[in-house]
Amino acid sequence: MGSETTLKLPTIDFNDLNLDDSNNNNSKWEVVKSKVHNALIEYGCFEAIFDKVPLELYKALFPSLEELFDLPLESKKLNASKKPYHGYVGQYPMVPLYESLGIDDANVLEKVEAMTNIFWPNGNPNFSKTIQSFSEKLSELDKIIRKMVLESLGLEKYLEEHMNSTNYLLRVMKYKGPQTSEAKLGLSSHTDKNIVTILNQNQVEGLEILTKDGKWISYEPSQPGTFIAMIGDALHAWSNGRLYSPFHRVMMCGNEARYSTGLFSIPKGGYLIKTPPEMVDEEHPLLYKPYDHVEFLNYYYTPQGQADQFALRTYCGL
């Protein structure tokens, strides 16, 4: 893998766009859709400008995360889940700066409140509403991106099934500052395993993305309040490799903690990720057998799966 580069990711403006715009011959929809398609083929991700998240909500988010991560470790470990990587993750010697928690169905207030009450038995309405509102707004961006992806691939007839096949998980993350100017690993290089990830961060940078030709891009937001939209392995497989699922990592330096969020659209357990026949031809032979996302995660989080850089290919590749 190559060295870090100053190459910039594409920046795409989603302001003034709604899901219904694709049905109304909206010219901006078509322009943005083309940019999304090209960015996901070339980079597997892009920077999104999206003003549906109000500034006051954005400003409330990171103090809420600090409040959460300041809880005792015993409390944070109460964030448990039967699903791999859905609960508390941290205290790993390989990535000592990193810890994160997961909130299933974070766009649903009742689900967020139920999780919040585990940490704060008397409730924490401000935290719950901030997390739910933020997740709900970002889920709109997720849906717009996924609709554009299906349209650009000529797969509109699968849209309803595709949208109904997922739930949302919000992972909130903290990376401690390593107290040195020398770059330290915050999170190991990996691809996401889900459909689409939408990342957001405070003012502390560190996200790096690997290009197809092996160069690391150090992501620097073009303006405050932007997001990174990224393809996961599930959409890469579903599109029969048409869309690139990029490796990415976090490198930390300095004294400040980095707080970030990731909204993940995740295939429901029992739903088979199966490449549509329209994506398979002589030039594009089928790459992956149909698979269940949760069953794949059970493999991925074994020692064998963790040691395999291309675990999905090993698990169900052809």
Short mmCIF file of C-alpha atoms in Angstrom, two decimals:
data_model
loop_
_atom_site.label_atom_id
_atom_site.label_comp_id
_atom_site.label_asym_id
_atom_site.label_seq_id
_atom_site.Cartn_x
_atom_site.Cartn_y
_atom_site.Cartn_z
CA MET A 1 0.00 0.00 0.00
CA GLY A 2 1.30 3.40 -0.97
CA SER A 3 2.01 6.57 0.91
CA GLU A 4 -0.35 9.39 1.84
CA THR A 5 -1.23 11.84 -0.94
CA THR A 6 -2.88 15.26 -1.14
CA LEU A 7 -5.34 14.03 -3.78
CA LYS A 8 -8.83 15.33 -2.98
CA LEU A 9 -12.04 13.34 -2.86
CA PRO A 10 -14.95 14.56 -5.00
CA THR A 11 -17.27 16.98 -3.18
CA ILE A 12 -20.96 16.68 -4.08
CA ASP A 13 -23.67 19.17 -3.07
CA PHE A 14 -26.98 17.53 -2.02
CA ASN A 15 -28.64 20.73 -0.83
CA ASP A 16 -32.16 21.35 -2.18
CA LEU A 17 -32.57 17.69 -3.17
CA ASN A 18 -35.34 15.32 -2.06
CA LEU A 19 -36.19 11.71 -2.86
CA ASP A 20 -39.18 12.83 -4.95
CA ASP A 21 -36.95 14.89 -7.26
CA SER A 22 -36.08 11.83 -9.33
CA ASN A 23 -39.76 11.47 -10.25
CA ASN A 24 -40.13 15.09 -11.33
CA ASN A 25 -37.46 15.31 -14.06
CA ASN A 26 -35.34 17.45 -11.76
CA SER A 27 -32.21 18.45 -13.67
CA LYS A 28 -30.10 18.84 -10.49
CA TRP A 29 -31.00 15.27 -9.50
CA GLU A 30 -29.59 13.99 -12.78
CA VAL A 31 -26.39 16.02 -12.45
CA VAL A 32 -25.78 14.92 -8.85
CA LYS A 33 -26.64 11.30 -9.68
CA SER A 34 -23.97 11.27 -12.38
CA LYS A 35 -21.39 12.67 -9.94
CA VAL A 36 -22.33 10.07 -7.30
CA HIS A 37 -22.05 7.23 -9.82
CA ASN A 38 -18.62 8.35 -11.05
CA ALA A 39 -17.28 8.94 -7.52
CA LEU A 40 -18.38 5.51 -6.29
CA ILE A 41 -16.82 3.75 -9.26
CA GLU A 42 -13.53 5.63 -8.93
CA TYR A 43 -13.13 6.19 -5.17
CA GLY A 44 -15.95 4.28 -3.47
CA CYS A 45 -16.72 7.44 -1.49
CA PHE A 46 -17.12 11.20 -1.69
CA GLU A 47 -17.63 14.25 0.49
CA ALA A 48 -21.29 15.23 0.79
CA ILE A 49 -22.61 18.71 1.51
CA PHE A 50 -26.03 18.26 3.08
CA ASP A 51 -27.81 21.09 4.90
CA LYS A 52 -30.75 19.04 6.21
CA VAL A 53 -28.79 18.66 9.47
CA PRO A 54 -29.37 22.04 11.19
CA LEU A 55 -26.33 23.82 12.58
CA GLU A 56 -27.70 23.77 16.14
CA LEU A 57 -28.18 20.00 15.95
CA TYR A 58 -24.68 19.56 14.59
CA LYS A 59 -23.27 21.69 17.43
CA ALA A 60 -25.17 19.65 20.03
CA LEU A 61 -23.91 16.33 18.70
CA PHE A 62 -20.27 16.32 19.81
CA PRO A 63 -20.87 17.51 23.40
CA SER A 64 -23.38 14.63 23.60
CA LEU A 65 -20.69 12.20 22.46
CA GLU A 66 -18.22 13.57 25.01
CA GLU A 67 -20.85 13.10 27.73
CA LEU A 68 -21.34 9.48 26.63
CA PHE A 69 -17.67 8.56 26.44
CA ASP A 70 -16.96 10.21 29.80
CA LEU A 71 -19.10 7.53 31.48
CA PRO A 72 -17.24 4.82 33.44
CA LEU A 73 -16.01 1.86 31.39
CA GLU A 74 -18.34 -0.46 33.30
CA SER A 75 -21.30 1.62 32.12
CA LYS A 76 -20.17 1.72 28.49
CA LYS A 77 -19.75 -2.05 28.46
CA LEU A 78 -23.48 -2.32 29.17
CA ASN A 79 -23.86 -1.44 25.48
CA ALA A 80 -23.94 -5.12 24.51
CA SER A 81 -25.37 -6.85 21.44
CA LYS A 82 -25.69 -10.38 20.08
CA LYS A 83 -24.76 -8.99 16.66
CA PRO A 84 -21.03 -8.68 15.99
CA TYR A 85 -19.70 -5.11 16.26
CA HIS A 86 -23.06 -3.66 17.31
CA GLY A 87 -22.20 -3.07 20.98
CA TYR A 88 -19.28 -1.53 22.85
CA VAL A 89 -15.88 -2.03 21.21
CA GLY A 90 -12.66 -0.90 22.85
CA GLN A 91 -9.71 -1.69 25.10
CA TYR A 92 -7.90 -3.48 22.25
CA PRO A 93 -4.06 -3.46 22.50
CA MET A 94 -3.74 -3.18 18.69
CA VAL A 95 -5.78 0.05 18.64
CA PRO A 96 -5.46 1.48 22.17
CA LEU A 97 -6.69 4.95 21.14
CA TYR A 98 -10.06 3.67 19.89
CA GLU A 99 -13.41 2.91 21.47
CA SER A 100 -16.95 2.99 20.10
CA LEU A 101 -20.56 2.20 20.91
CA GLY A 102 -23.46 1.16 18.71
CA ILE A 103 -27.07 2.34 18.67
CA ASP A 104 -29.41 0.11 16.66
CA ASP A 105 -32.34 1.80 14.87
CA ALA A 106 -30.93 5.16 15.93
CA ASN A 107 -33.47 6.96 13.74
CA VAL A 108 -36.28 5.65 16.00
CA LEU A 109 -36.66 7.68 19.22
CA GLU A 110 -38.05 4.81 21.33
CA LYS A 111 -35.05 2.62 20.45
CA VAL A 112 -32.58 5.39 21.31
CA GLU A 113 -34.35 6.09 24.60
CA ALA A 114 -34.22 2.40 25.54
CA MET A 115 -30.45 2.38 24.98
CA THR A 116 -30.01 5.73 26.75
CA ASN A 117 -31.81 4.43 29.84
CA ILE A 118 -29.16 1.73 30.20
CA PHE A 119 -26.54 4.45 30.75
CA TRP A 120 -28.73 6.98 32.53
CA PRO A 121 -31.49 5.18 34.51
CA ASN A 122 -33.34 8.47 34.98
CA GLY A 123 -33.16 9.16 31.27
CA ASN A 124 -31.29 11.77 29.25
CA PRO A 125 -33.82 13.40 26.90
CA ASN A 126 -31.34 15.84 25.35
CA PHE A 127 -28.94 13.03 24.40
CA SER A 128 -31.73 10.81 23.04
CA LYS A 129 -33.31 13.53 20.92
CA THR A 130 -29.95 14.73 19.56
CA ILE A 131 -28.92 11.21 18.49
CA GLN A 132 -32.33 10.38 17.01
CA SER A 133 -32.73 13.66 15.13
CA PHE A 134 -29.21 13.48 13.72
CA SER A 135 -29.70 9.87 12.59
CA GLU A 136 -33.10 10.60 11.06
CA LYS A 137 -31.73 13.50 9.02
CA LEU A 138 -28.75 11.47 7.79
CA SER A 139 -31.00 8.56 6.85
CA GLU A 140 -32.53 10.90 4.24
CA LEU A 141 -29.11 11.34 2.66
CA ASP A 142 -28.55 7.57 2.74
CA LYS A 143 -31.83 6.98 0.89
CA ILE A 144 -31.06 9.63 -1.74
CA ILE A 145 -27.64 8.11 -2.41
CA ARG A 146 -28.98 4.57 -2.66
CA LYS A 147 -31.79 5.62 -4.99
CA MET A 148 -29.27 7.40 -7.21
CA VAL A 149 -27.06 4.31 -7.22
CA LEU A 150 -29.89 2.02 -8.34
CA GLU A 151 -31.05 4.48 -10.99
CA SER A 152 -27.54 4.92 -12.38
CA LEU A 153 -27.16 1.13 -12.62
CA GLY A 154 -30.56 0.78 -14.33
CA LEU A 155 -31.92 -1.25 -11.39
CA GLU A 156 -34.88 0.92 -10.35
CA LYS A 157 -37.22 -2.08 -10.24
CA TYR A 158 -35.34 -3.36 -7.17
CA LEU A 159 -35.65 -0.08 -5.27
CA GLU A 160 -38.47 -1.01 -2.88
CA GLU A 161 -36.93 -4.37 -2.01
CA HIS A 162 -33.52 -2.76 -1.59
CA MET A 163 -34.74 -0.01 0.74
CA ASN A 164 -36.78 -2.43 2.84
CA SER A 165 -33.86 -4.83 3.26
CA THR A 166 -31.91 -2.67 5.72
CA ASN A 167 -31.91 -1.16 9.19
CA TYR A 168 -29.77 1.68 10.53
CA LEU A 169 -26.96 1.45 13.06
CA LEU A 170 -25.28 4.56 14.40
CA ARG A 171 -21.76 3.92 15.71
CA VAL A 172 -20.26 6.70 17.78
CA MET A 173 -16.49 6.71 18.08
CA LYS A 174 -13.74 8.27 20.15
CA TYR A 175 -10.02 8.29 19.36
CA LYS A 176 -7.80 9.55 22.14
CA GLY A 177 -5.06 11.97 21.15
CA PRO A 178 -1.72 10.10 21.32
CA GLN A 179 0.01 13.13 22.91
CA THR A 180 2.67 13.15 20.21
CA SER A 181 3.19 14.74 16.81
CA GLU A 182 4.13 11.33 15.43
CA ALA A 183 1.21 9.63 13.65
CA LYS A 184 -0.23 6.68 15.59
CA LEU A 185 -2.78 4.13 14.42
CA GLY A 186 -6.28 5.01 15.56
CA LEU A 187 -8.17 2.34 13.61
CA SER A 188 -6.74 -0.39 11.40
CA SER A 189 -7.21 -0.46 7.64
CA HIS A 190 -10.51 -2.12 6.68
CA THR A 191 -13.48 -2.01 4.34
CA ASP A 192 -16.98 -1.54 5.72
CA LYS A 193 -19.21 -4.60 5.40
CA ASN A 194 -22.60 -2.91 5.05
CA ILE A 195 -24.48 -1.05 2.26
CA VAL A 196 -23.62 2.65 2.74
CA THR A 197 -21.76 4.42 5.56
CA ILE A 198 -22.11 8.14 6.23
CA LEU A 199 -19.27 9.46 8.39
CA ASN A 200 -19.00 12.71 10.29
CA GLN A 201 -16.27 14.07 12.58
CA ASN A 202 -15.40 16.93 14.89
CA GLN A 203 -12.60 19.31 13.98
CA VAL A 204 -9.88 16.69 14.61
CA GLU A 205 -8.82 14.99 11.38
CA GLY A 206 -7.32 11.55 10.86
CA LEU A 207 -9.44 9.65 8.30
CA GLU A 208 -7.44 8.22 5.40
CA ILE A 209 -8.84 6.43 2.35
CA LEU A 210 -6.99 4.09 0.00
CA THR A 211 -7.39 4.70 -3.73
CA LYS A 212 -7.57 1.93 -6.31
CA ASP A 213 -3.92 2.52 -7.21
CA GLY A 214 -2.71 2.13 -3.64
CA LYS A 215 -2.39 5.76 -2.47
CA TRP A 216 -3.72 6.95 0.87
CA ILE A 217 -5.83 10.12 0.72
CA SER A 218 -5.80 12.13 3.93
CA TYR A 219 -9.33 13.52 4.17
CA GLU A 220 -9.64 17.21 5.02
CA PRO A 221 -13.21 18.59 5.09
CA SER A 222 -13.79 21.35 2.56
CA GLN A 223 -16.04 23.14 5.06
CA PRO A 224 -17.53 22.52 8.53
CA GLY A 225 -20.46 20.12 8.73
CA THR A 226 -19.71 17.98 5.70
CA PHE A 227 -20.00 14.19 5.55
CA ILE A 228 -18.21 11.28 3.91
CA ALA A 229 -20.48 8.82 2.11
CA MET A 230 -18.80 5.45 1.55
CA ILE A 231 -19.75 2.16 -0.11
CA GLY A 232 -19.51 -1.05 1.90
CA ASP A 233 -18.80 -4.60 0.77
CA ALA A 234 -22.51 -5.51 0.64
CA LEU A 235 -23.24 -2.92 -2.07
CA HIS A 236 -19.98 -3.78 -3.83
CA ALA A 237 -21.12 -7.42 -3.99
CA TRP A 238 -24.71 -6.59 -4.92
CA SER A 239 -23.49 -4.43 -7.83
CA ASN A 240 -21.20 -7.28 -8.94
CA GLY A 241 -18.11 -5.19 -8.31
CA ARG A 242 -19.28 -2.14 -10.26
CA LEU A 243 -18.88 0.03 -7.14
CA TYR A 244 -15.59 0.22 -5.25
CA SER A 245 -15.55 -0.55 -1.51
CA PRO A 246 -12.50 1.38 -0.25
CA PHE A 247 -10.07 0.46 2.49
CA HIS A 248 -9.81 3.22 5.08
CA ARG A 249 -8.14 3.82 8.43
CA VAL A 250 -7.67 6.48 11.10
CA MET A 251 -4.24 7.91 11.95
CA MET A 252 -3.96 10.14 15.02
CA CYS A 253 -1.48 12.73 16.23
CA GLY A 254 -1.54 15.57 18.72
CA ASN A 255 -3.36 15.99 22.02
CA GLU A 256 -7.02 16.40 21.08
CA ALA A 257 -9.54 13.57 21.01
CA ARG A 258 -11.30 12.82 17.75
CA TYR A 259 -15.03 12.16 17.95
CA SER A 260 -16.89 10.79 14.96
CA THR A 261 -20.13 9.12 13.96
CA GLY A 262 -20.98 6.56 11.31
CA LEU A 263 -24.53 5.91 10.15
CA PHE A 264 -24.56 2.44 8.61
CA SER A 265 -27.37 1.04 6.45
CA ILE A 266 -27.12 -2.66 7.27
CA PRO A 267 -28.81 -5.66 5.62
CA LYS A 268 -31.33 -7.35 7.89
CA GLY A 269 -30.52 -10.82 9.16
CA GLY A 270 -32.02 -13.46 6.90
CA TYR A 271 -32.02 -11.20 3.83
CA LEU A 272 -29.85 -12.62 1.05
CA ILE A 273 -27.53 -10.20 -0.72
CA LYS A 274 -27.87 -11.46 -4.27
CA THR A 275 -26.48 -9.80 -7.40
CA PRO A 276 -29.29 -8.92 -9.85
CA PRO A 277 -28.97 -10.79 -13.18
CA GLU A 278 -28.77 -7.45 -14.99
CA MET A 279 -25.31 -6.94 -13.46
CA VAL A 280 -23.91 -10.19 -14.89
CA ASP A 281 -22.69 -10.60 -18.49
CA GLU A 282 -19.67 -11.82 -20.43
CA GLU A 283 -17.60 -8.78 -19.44
CA HIS A 284 -18.80 -8.95 -15.82
CA PRO A 285 -18.98 -12.60 -14.64
CA LEU A 286 -20.65 -13.18 -11.27
CA LEU A 287 -18.21 -12.40 -8.44
CA TYR A 288 -20.08 -13.50 -5.31
CA LYS A 289 -22.58 -16.16 -4.30
CA PRO A 290 -25.71 -14.94 -2.44
CA TYR A 291 -25.00 -14.49 1.25
CA ASP A 292 -26.57 -13.44 4.55
CA HIS A 293 -24.86 -10.35 6.01
CA VAL A 294 -25.16 -11.41 9.67
CA GLU A 295 -23.82 -14.89 8.91
CA PHE A 296 -20.91 -13.31 7.06
CA LEU A 297 -20.16 -11.09 10.08
CA ASN A 298 -20.05 -14.19 12.27
CA TYR A 299 -17.26 -15.44 10.00
CA TYR A 300 -15.54 -12.06 9.65
CA TYR A 301 -15.13 -11.66 13.42
CA THR A 302 -13.37 -15.00 13.83
CA PRO A 303 -9.55 -15.01 14.04
CA GLN A 304 -9.45 -16.37 10.48
CA GLY A 305 -11.78 -13.67 9.17
CA GLN A 306 -9.94 -10.87 10.97
CA ALA A 307 -6.65 -11.99 9.47
CA ASP A 308 -8.14 -12.03 5.95
CA GLN A 309 -7.94 -8.69 4.14
CA PHE A 310 -10.45 -9.92 1.56
CA ALA A 311 -12.79 -11.84 3.86
CA LEU A 312 -15.90 -11.46 1.69
CA ARG A 313 -14.10 -12.94 -1.30
CA THR A 314 -12.98 -15.88 0.85
CA TYR A 315 -16.45 -16.33 2.33
CA CYS A 316 -18.59 -16.28 -0.82
CA GLY A 317 -16.41 -15.33 -3.80
CA LEU A 318 -16.57 -17.29 -7.05
#
